Tab-separated table of C-alpha atoms and ligand atoms in Angstrom:
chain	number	residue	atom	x	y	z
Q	1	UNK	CA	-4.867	153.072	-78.652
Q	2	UNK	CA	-5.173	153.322	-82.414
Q	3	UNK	CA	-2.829	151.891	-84.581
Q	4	UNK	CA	-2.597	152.390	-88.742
Q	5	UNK	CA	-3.266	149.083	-90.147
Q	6	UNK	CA	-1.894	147.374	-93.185
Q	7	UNK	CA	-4.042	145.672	-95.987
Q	8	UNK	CA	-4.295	143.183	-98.946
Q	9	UNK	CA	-6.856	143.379	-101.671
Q	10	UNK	CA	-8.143	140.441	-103.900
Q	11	UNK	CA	-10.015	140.977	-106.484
Q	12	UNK	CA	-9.595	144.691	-108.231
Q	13	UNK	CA	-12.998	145.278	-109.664
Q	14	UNK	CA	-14.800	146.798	-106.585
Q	15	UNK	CA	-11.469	146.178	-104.842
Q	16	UNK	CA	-10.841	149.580	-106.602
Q	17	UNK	CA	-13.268	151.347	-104.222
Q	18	UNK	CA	-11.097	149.777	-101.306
Q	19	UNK	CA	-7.699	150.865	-102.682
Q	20	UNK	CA	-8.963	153.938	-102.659
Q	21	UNK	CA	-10.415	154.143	-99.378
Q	22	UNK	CA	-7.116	152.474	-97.835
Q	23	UNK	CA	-4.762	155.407	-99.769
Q	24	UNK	CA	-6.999	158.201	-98.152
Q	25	UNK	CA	-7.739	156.912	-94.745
Q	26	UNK	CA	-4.709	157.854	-92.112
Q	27	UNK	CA	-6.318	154.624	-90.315
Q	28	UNK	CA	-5.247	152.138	-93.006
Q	29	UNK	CA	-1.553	151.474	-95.188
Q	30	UNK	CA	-2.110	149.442	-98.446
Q	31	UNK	CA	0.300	146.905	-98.483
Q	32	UNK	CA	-0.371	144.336	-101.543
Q	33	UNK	CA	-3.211	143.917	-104.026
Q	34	UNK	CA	-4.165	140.523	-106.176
Q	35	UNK	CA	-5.736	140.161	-109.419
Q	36	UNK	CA	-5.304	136.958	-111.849
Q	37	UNK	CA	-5.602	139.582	-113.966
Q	38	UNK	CA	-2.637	141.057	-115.020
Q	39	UNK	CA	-3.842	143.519	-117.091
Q	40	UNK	CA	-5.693	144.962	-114.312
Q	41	UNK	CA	-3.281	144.597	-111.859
Q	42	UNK	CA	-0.987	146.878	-114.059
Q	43	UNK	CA	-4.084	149.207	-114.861
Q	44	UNK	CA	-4.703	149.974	-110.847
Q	45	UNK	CA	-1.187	150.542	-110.684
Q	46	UNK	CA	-1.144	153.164	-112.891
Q	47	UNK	CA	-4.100	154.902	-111.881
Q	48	UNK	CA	-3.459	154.917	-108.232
Q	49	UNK	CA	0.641	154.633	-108.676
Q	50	UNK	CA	0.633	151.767	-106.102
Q	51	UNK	CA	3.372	148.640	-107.380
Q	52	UNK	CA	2.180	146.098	-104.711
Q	53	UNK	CA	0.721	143.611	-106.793
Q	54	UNK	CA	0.685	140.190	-107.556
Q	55	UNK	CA	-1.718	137.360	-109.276
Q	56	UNK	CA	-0.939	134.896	-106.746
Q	57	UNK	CA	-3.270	134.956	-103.743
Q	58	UNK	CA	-0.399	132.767	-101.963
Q	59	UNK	CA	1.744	136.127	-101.994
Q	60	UNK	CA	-0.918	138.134	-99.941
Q	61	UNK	CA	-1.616	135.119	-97.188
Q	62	UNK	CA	2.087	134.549	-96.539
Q	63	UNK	CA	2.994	138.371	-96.145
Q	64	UNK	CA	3.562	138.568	-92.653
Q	65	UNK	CA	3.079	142.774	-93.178
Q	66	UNK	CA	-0.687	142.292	-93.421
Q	67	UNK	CA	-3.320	142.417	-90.986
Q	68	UNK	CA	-5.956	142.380	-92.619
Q	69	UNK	CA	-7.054	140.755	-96.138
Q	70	UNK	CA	-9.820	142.458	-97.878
Q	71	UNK	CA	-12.085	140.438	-100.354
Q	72	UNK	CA	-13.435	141.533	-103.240
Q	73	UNK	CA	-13.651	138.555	-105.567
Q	74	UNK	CA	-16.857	136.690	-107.606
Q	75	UNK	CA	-19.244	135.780	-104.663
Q	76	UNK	CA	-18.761	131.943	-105.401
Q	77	UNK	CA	-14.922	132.437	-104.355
Q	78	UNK	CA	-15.814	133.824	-101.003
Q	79	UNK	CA	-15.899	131.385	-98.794
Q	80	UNK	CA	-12.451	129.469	-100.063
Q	81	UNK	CA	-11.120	133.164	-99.623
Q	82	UNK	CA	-12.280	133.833	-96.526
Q	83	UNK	CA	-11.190	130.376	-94.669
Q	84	UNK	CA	-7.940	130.908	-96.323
Q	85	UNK	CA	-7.193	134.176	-95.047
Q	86	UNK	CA	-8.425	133.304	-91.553
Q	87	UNK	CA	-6.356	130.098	-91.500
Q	88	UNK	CA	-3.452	132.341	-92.456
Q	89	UNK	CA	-3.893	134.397	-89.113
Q	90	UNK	CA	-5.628	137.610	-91.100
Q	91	UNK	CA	-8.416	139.910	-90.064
Q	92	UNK	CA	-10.823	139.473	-93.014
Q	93	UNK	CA	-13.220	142.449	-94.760
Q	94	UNK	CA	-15.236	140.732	-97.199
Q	95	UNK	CA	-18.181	142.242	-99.554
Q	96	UNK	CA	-21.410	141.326	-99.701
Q	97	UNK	CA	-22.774	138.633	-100.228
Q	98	UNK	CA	-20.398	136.834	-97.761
Q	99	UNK	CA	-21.780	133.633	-99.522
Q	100	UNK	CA	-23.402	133.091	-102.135
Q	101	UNK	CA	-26.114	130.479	-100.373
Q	102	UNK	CA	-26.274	128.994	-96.839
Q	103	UNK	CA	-24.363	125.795	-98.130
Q	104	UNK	CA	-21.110	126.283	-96.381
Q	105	UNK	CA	-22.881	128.796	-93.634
Q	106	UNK	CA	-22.352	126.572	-90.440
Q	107	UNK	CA	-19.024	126.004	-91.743
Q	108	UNK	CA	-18.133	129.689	-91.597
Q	109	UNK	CA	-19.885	130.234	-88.442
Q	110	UNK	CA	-17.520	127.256	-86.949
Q	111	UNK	CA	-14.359	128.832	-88.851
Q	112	UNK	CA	-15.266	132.316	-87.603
Q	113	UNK	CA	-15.647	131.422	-84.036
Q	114	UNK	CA	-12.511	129.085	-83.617
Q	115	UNK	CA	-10.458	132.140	-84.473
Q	116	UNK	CA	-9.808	135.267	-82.367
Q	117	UNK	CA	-9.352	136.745	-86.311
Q	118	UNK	CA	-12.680	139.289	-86.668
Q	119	UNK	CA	-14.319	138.911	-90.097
Q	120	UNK	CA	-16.274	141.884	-90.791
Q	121	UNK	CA	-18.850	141.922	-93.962
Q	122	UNK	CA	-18.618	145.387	-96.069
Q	123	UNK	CA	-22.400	145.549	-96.355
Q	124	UNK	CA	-21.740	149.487	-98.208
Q	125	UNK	CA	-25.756	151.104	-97.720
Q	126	UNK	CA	-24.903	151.235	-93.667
Q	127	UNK	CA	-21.643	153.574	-94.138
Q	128	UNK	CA	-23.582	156.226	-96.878
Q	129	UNK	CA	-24.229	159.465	-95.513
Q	130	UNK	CA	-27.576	159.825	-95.731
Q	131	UNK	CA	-28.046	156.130	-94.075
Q	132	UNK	CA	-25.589	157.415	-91.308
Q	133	UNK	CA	-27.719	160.379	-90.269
Q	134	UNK	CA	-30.834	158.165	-89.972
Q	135	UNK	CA	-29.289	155.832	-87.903
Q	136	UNK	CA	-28.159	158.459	-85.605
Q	137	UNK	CA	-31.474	159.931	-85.500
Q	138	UNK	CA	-32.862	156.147	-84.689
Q	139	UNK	CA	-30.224	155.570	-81.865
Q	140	UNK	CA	-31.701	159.035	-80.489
Q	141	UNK	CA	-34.963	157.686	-79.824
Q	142	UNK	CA	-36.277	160.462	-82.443
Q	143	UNK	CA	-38.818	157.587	-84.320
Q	144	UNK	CA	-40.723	156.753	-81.086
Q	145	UNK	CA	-41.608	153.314	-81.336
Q	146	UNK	CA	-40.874	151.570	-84.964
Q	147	UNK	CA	-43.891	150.530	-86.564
Q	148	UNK	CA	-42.872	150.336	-90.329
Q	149	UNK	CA	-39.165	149.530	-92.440
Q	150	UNK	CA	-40.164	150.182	-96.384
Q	151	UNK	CA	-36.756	149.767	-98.503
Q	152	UNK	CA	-35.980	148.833	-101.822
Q	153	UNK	CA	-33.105	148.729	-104.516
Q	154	UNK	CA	-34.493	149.570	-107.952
Q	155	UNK	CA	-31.808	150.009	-110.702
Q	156	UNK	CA	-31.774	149.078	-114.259
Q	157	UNK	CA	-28.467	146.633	-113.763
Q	158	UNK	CA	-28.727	144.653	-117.263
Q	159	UNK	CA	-24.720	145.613	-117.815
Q	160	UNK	CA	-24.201	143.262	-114.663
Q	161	UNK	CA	-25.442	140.617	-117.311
Q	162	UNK	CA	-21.784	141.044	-119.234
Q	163	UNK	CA	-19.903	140.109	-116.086
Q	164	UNK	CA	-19.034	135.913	-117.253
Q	165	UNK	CA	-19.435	134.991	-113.198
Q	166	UNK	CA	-22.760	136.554	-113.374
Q	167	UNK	CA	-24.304	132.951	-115.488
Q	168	UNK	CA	-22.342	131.041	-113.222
Q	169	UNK	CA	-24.350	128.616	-110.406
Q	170	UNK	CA	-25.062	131.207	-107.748
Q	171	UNK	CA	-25.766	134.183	-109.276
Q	172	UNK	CA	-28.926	135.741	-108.170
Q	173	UNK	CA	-29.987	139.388	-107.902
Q	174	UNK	CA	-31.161	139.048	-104.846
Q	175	UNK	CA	-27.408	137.886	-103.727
Q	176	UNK	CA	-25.920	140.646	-105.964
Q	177	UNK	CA	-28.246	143.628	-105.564
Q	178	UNK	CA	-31.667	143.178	-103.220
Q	179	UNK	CA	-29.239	142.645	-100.335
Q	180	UNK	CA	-28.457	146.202	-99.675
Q	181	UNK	CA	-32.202	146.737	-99.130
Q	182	UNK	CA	-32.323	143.409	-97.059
Q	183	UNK	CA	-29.788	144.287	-94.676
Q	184	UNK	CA	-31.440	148.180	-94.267
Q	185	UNK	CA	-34.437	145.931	-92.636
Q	186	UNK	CA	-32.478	143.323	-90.291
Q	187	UNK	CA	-30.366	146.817	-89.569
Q	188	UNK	CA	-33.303	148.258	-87.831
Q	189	UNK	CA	-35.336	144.865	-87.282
Q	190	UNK	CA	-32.730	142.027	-86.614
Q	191	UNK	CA	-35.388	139.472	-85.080
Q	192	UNK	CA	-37.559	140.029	-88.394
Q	193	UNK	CA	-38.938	135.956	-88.468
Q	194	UNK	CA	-41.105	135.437	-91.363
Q	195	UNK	CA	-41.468	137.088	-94.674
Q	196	UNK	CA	-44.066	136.431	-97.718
Q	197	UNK	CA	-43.427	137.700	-101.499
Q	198	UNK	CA	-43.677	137.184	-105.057
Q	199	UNK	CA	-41.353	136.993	-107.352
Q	200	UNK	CA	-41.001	136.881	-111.245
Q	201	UNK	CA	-38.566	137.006	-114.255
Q	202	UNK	CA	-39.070	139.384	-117.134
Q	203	UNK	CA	-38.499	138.852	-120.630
Q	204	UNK	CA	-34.978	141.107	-120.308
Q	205	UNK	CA	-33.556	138.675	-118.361
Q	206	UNK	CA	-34.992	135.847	-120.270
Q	207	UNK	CA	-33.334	137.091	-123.367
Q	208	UNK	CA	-29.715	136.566	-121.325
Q	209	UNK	CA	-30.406	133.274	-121.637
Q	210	UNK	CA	-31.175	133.713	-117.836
Q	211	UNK	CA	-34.030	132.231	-115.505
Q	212	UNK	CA	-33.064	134.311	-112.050
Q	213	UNK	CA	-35.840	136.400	-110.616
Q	214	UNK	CA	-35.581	140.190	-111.481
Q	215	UNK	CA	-38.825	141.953	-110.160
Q	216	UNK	CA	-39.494	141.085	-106.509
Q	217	UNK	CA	-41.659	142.108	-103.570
Q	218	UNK	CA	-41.539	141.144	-100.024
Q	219	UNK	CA	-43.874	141.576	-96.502
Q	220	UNK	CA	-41.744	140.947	-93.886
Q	221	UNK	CA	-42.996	140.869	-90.018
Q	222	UNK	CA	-41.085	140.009	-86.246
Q	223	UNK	CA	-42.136	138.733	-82.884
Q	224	UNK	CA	-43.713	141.866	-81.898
Q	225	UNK	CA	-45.344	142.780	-84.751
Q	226	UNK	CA	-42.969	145.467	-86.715
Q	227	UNK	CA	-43.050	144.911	-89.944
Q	228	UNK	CA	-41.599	146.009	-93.194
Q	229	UNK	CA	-41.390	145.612	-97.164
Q	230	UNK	CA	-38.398	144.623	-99.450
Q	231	UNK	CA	-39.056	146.284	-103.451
Q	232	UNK	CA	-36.552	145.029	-105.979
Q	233	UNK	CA	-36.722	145.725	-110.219
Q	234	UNK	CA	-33.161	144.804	-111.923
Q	235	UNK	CA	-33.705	144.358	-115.791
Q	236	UNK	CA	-36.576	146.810	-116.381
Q	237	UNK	CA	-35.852	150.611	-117.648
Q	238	UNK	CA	-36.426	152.839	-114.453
Q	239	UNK	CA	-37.723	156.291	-113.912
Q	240	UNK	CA	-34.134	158.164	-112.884
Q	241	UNK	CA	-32.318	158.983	-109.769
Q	242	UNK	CA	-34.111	162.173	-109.651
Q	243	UNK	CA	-37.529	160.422	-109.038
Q	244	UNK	CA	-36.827	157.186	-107.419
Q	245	UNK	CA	-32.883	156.927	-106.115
Q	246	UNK	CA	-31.941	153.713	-106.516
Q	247	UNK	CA	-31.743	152.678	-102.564
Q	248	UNK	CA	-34.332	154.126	-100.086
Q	249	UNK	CA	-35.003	153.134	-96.215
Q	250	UNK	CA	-37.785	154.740	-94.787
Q	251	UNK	CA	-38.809	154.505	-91.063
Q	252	UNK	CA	-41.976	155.132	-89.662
Q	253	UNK	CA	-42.603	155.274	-86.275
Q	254	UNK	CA	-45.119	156.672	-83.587
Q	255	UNK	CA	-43.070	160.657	-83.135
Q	256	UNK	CA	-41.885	160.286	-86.678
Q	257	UNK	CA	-40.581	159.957	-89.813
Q	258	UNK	CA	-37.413	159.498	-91.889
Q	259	UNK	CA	-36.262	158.733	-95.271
Q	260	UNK	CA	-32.241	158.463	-96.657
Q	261	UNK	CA	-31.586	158.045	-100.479
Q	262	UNK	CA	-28.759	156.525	-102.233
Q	263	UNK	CA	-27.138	158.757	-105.387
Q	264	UNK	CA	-28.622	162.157	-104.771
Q	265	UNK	CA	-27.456	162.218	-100.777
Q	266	UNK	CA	-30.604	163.170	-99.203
Q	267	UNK	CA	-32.458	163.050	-95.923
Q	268	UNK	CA	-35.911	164.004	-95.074
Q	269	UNK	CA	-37.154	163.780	-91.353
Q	270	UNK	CA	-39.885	164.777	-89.709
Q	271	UNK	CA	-40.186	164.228	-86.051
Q	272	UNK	CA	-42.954	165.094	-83.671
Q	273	UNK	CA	-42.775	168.892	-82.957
Q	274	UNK	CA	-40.086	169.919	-85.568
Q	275	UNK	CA	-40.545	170.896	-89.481
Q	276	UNK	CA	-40.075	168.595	-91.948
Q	277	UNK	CA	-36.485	168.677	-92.913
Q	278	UNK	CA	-34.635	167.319	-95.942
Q	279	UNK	CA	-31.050	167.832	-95.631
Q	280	UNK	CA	-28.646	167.506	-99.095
Q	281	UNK	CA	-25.265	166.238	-98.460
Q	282	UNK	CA	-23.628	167.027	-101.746
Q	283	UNK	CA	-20.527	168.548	-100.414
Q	284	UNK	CA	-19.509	164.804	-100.076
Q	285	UNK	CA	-20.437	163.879	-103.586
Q	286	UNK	CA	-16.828	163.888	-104.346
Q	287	UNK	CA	-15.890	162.042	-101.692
Q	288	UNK	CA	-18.336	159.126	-101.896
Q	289	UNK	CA	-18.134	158.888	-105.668
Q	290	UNK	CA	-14.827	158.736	-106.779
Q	291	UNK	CA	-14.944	157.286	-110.380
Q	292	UNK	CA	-17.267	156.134	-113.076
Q	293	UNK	CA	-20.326	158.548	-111.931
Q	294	UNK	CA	-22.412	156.821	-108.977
Q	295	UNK	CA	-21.411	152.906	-109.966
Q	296	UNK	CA	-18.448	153.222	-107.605
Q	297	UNK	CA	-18.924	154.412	-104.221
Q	298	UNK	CA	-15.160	154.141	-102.318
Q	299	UNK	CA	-16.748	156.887	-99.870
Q	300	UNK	CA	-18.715	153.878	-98.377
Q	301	UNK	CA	-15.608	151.789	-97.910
Q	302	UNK	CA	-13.447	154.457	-96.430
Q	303	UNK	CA	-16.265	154.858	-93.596
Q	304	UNK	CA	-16.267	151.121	-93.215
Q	305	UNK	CA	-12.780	150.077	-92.953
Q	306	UNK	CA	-12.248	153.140	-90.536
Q	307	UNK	CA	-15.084	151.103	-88.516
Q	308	UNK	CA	-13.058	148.249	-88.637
Q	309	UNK	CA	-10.305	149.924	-87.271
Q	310	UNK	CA	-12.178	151.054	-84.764
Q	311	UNK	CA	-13.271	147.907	-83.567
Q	312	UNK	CA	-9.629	146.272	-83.973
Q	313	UNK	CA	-8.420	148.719	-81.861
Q	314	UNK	CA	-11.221	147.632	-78.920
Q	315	UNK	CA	-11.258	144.579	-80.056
Q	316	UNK	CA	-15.189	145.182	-80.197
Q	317	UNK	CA	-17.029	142.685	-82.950
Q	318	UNK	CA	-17.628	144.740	-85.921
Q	319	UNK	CA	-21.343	144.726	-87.598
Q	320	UNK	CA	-22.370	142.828	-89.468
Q	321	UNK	CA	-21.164	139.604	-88.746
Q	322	UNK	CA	-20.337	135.783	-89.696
Q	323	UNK	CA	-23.920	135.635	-87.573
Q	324	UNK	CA	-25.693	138.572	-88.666
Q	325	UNK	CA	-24.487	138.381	-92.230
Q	326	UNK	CA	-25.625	134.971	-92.355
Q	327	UNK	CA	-29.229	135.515	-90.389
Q	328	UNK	CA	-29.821	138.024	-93.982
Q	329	UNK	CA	-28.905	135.117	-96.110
Q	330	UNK	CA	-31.506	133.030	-94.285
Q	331	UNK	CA	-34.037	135.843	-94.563
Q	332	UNK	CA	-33.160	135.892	-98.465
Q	333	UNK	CA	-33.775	132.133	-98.732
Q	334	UNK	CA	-36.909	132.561	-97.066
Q	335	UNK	CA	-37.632	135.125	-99.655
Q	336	UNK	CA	-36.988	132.969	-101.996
Q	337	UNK	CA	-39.108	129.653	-100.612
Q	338	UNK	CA	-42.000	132.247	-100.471
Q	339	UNK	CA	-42.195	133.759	-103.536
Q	340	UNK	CA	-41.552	129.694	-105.247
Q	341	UNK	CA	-44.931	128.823	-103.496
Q	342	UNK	CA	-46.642	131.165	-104.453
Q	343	UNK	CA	-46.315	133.672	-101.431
Q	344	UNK	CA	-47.041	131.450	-98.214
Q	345	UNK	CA	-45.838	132.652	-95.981
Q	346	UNK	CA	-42.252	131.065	-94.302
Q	347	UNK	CA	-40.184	131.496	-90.980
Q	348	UNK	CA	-36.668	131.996	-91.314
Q	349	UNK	CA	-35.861	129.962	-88.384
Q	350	UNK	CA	-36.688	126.954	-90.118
Q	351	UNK	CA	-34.656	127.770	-93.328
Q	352	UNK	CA	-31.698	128.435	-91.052
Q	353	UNK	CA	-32.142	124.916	-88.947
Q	354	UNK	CA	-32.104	123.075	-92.501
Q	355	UNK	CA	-28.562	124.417	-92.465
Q	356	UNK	CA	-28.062	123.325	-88.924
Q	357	UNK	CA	-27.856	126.835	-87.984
Q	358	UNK	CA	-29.566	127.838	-84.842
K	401	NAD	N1	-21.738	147.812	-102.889
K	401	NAD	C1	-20.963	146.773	-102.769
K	401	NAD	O1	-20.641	146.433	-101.662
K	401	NAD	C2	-20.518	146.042	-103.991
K	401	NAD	C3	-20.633	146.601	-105.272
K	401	NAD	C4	-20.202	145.855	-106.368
K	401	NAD	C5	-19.664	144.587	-106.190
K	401	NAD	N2	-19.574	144.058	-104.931
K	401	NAD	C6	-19.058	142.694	-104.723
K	401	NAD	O2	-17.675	142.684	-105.058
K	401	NAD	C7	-17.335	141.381	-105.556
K	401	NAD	C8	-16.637	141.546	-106.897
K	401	NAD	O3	-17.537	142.130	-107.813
K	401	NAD	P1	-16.998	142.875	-109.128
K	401	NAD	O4	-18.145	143.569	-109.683
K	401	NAD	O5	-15.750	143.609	-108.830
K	401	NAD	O6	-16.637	141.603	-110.040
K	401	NAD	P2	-15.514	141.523	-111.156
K	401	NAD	O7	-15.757	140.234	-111.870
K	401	NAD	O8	-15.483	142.793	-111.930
K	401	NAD	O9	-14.149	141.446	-110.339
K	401	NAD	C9	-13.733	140.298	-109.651
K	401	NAD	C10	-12.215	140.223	-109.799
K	401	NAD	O10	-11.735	139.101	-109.040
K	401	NAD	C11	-10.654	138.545	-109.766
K	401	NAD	N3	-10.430	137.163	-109.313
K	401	NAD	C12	-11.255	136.103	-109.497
K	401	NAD	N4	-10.706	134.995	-108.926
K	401	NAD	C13	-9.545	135.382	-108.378
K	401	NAD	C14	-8.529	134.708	-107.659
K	401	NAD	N5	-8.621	133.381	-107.367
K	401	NAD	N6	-7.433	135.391	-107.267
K	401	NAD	C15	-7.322	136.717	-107.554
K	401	NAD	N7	-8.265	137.419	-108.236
K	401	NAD	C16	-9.351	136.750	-108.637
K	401	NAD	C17	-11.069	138.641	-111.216
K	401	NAD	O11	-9.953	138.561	-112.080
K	401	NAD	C18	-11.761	140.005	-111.261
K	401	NAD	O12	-10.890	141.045	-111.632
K	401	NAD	C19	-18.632	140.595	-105.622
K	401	NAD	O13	-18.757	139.775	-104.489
K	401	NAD	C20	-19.704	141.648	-105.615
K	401	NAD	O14	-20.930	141.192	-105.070
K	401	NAD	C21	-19.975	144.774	-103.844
């Protein structure tokens, strides 16, 4: 049975993306939206002539019309969002990161699983087209056996540097951007155990007033051997989306090939017996990229919350999870311990049982 759900937005930054998925999807009704800004509040209203807004998150929790709050507010606010919103009976869709560290993981993971509320994380790369299209062609077996996982997230992101929460205690870019390429490898390797990297920070980021990490590298391996690599650059000029898009996830396997881009929507494959193919999807440049060129990608978030709705309506877990969402963070710390000691390398099992998660 599918049923049209009804939503609440906090936080109208990239909550914009999500109003705008809800208002197009025939799977979701917007029903509020919350900003302590109410400057933007009135701004979204005008552009997407929806009144439903208030400042107070109170307003959104107490509305017994919503099913589902979506959460789009400064990482460190996440968690106190989140356990609200549960508490208050909701369905929760938060952003990425879910947290901002492991420090109130197990406490999530406890939340999450006395509740029969689904919290689903809106990790964007696995709803883009091009990402879609290599999943499917994973699923199909077309691969062979996965040897390789290469991904990285290069973009020249020194306007993030304006955002105030940005300084604040938590803000990495490995939190904020290198995720996206993280979760590409636990996507196709989600028993990936032990990483080794380096790490530095570049005068750009230095000049901030800043001391987070901005060029990073990463060797990642599992169990049985797979492995894969993790690129990120985040305050250096890059060469342009036309020769290195700013997310990539290549596979390599033993019958083949495959690569999907973020920006320009392609897909090259090349499986054992067939041409090499690269297939454009630019027909949905208009709907992936709504506003603001490629910074906004509501496209992503329409495919995601009609997921969600999906698995509401079978009451199947949606992916990722509290768990798996948490398992990246881990991997990130590990990242992090790795490239601080000068690349040994370190298991993510044992960063996760410091948390007293198992
Ligand atoms: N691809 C993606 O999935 C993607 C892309 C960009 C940002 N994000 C995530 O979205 C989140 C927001 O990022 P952003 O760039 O929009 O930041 P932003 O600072 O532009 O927007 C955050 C908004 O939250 C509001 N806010 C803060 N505290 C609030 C509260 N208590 N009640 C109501 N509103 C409150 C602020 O007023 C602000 O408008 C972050 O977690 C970020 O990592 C995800």
């Amino acid at each position: 049975m599918t049923k049209t759900y009804k939503l609440g937005v906090i936080g109208l930054g990239e909550g914009r993306s999500i109003m705008s998925a809800a208002l197009q999807s025939s799977r979701w009704s917007l029903e509020a939206v919350c900003d302590l800004n109410e400057e933007l509040c009135r701004a979204r209203e005008e552009e997407f002539g929806f009144s439903g807004w208030t400042t107070n998150y109170n307003d959104l929790l107490q509305n017994p019309e919503i099913d589902v709050i979506a959460i789009y507010t400064p990482d460190q606010l996440h968690f106190t969002h989140i356990k609200q919103a549960l508490e208050a009976g909701k369905h929760v869709v938060c952003t990425k990161p879910v947290l901002p560290s492991l420090d109130d993981a197990a406490e999530l993971l406890r939340l999450s699983a006395s509740t029969d509320r689904k919290l689903f994380v809106g990790q964007s790369t696995r709803f883009f087209e091009p990402m879609l299209h290599q999943r499917r062609d994973y699923e199909a077996g077309k691969h062979g056996a996965l040897s390789v996982v290469e991904s990285h997230y290069i973009t020249d992101g020194r306007w993030f540097l304006d955002k105030g929460w940005s300084k604040q205690k938590g803000f990495s870019w490995m939190y904020g951007f290198m995720i996206h390429a993280v979760d590409m490898v636990r996507w196709y390797l989600p028993d990936v155990s032990e990483v080794t990297g380096y790490a530095l920070t570049s005068d750009n980021t230095k000049e901030h007033g800043m001391d987070a990490w901005d060029s990073l590298r990463f060797l990642l391996r599992n169990p049985s051997g797979q492995i894969a690599q993790i690129a990120g650059d985040y305050t250096l000029p890059t060469l342009g989306q036309h020769v290195e898009p700013s997310i990539a996830c290549v596979l390599r396997g033993t019958k083949g090939s495959s690569r999907s881009e973020y920006s320009n929507l392609q897909y090259h494959s090349h499986f054992a017996g067939e041409a090499p193919v690269t297939q454009t999807f630019e027909e949905k440049n208009d709907y992936y990229f709504r506003f603001e060129g490629k910074s906004h990608h509501a496209g992503e978030y329409q495919n995601y919350i009609e997921y969600f709705a999906d698995c509401l309506d079978s009451g199947k877990t949606p992916l990722p999870d509290a768990g798996e969402a948490i398992r990246t963070l881990g991997l990130m710390l590990a990242m992090e311990r790795s490239a601080s000691i000068g690349g040994q390398p370190v298991k993510i099992d044992d960063v996760l049982k410091e948390f007293n998660i198992g």
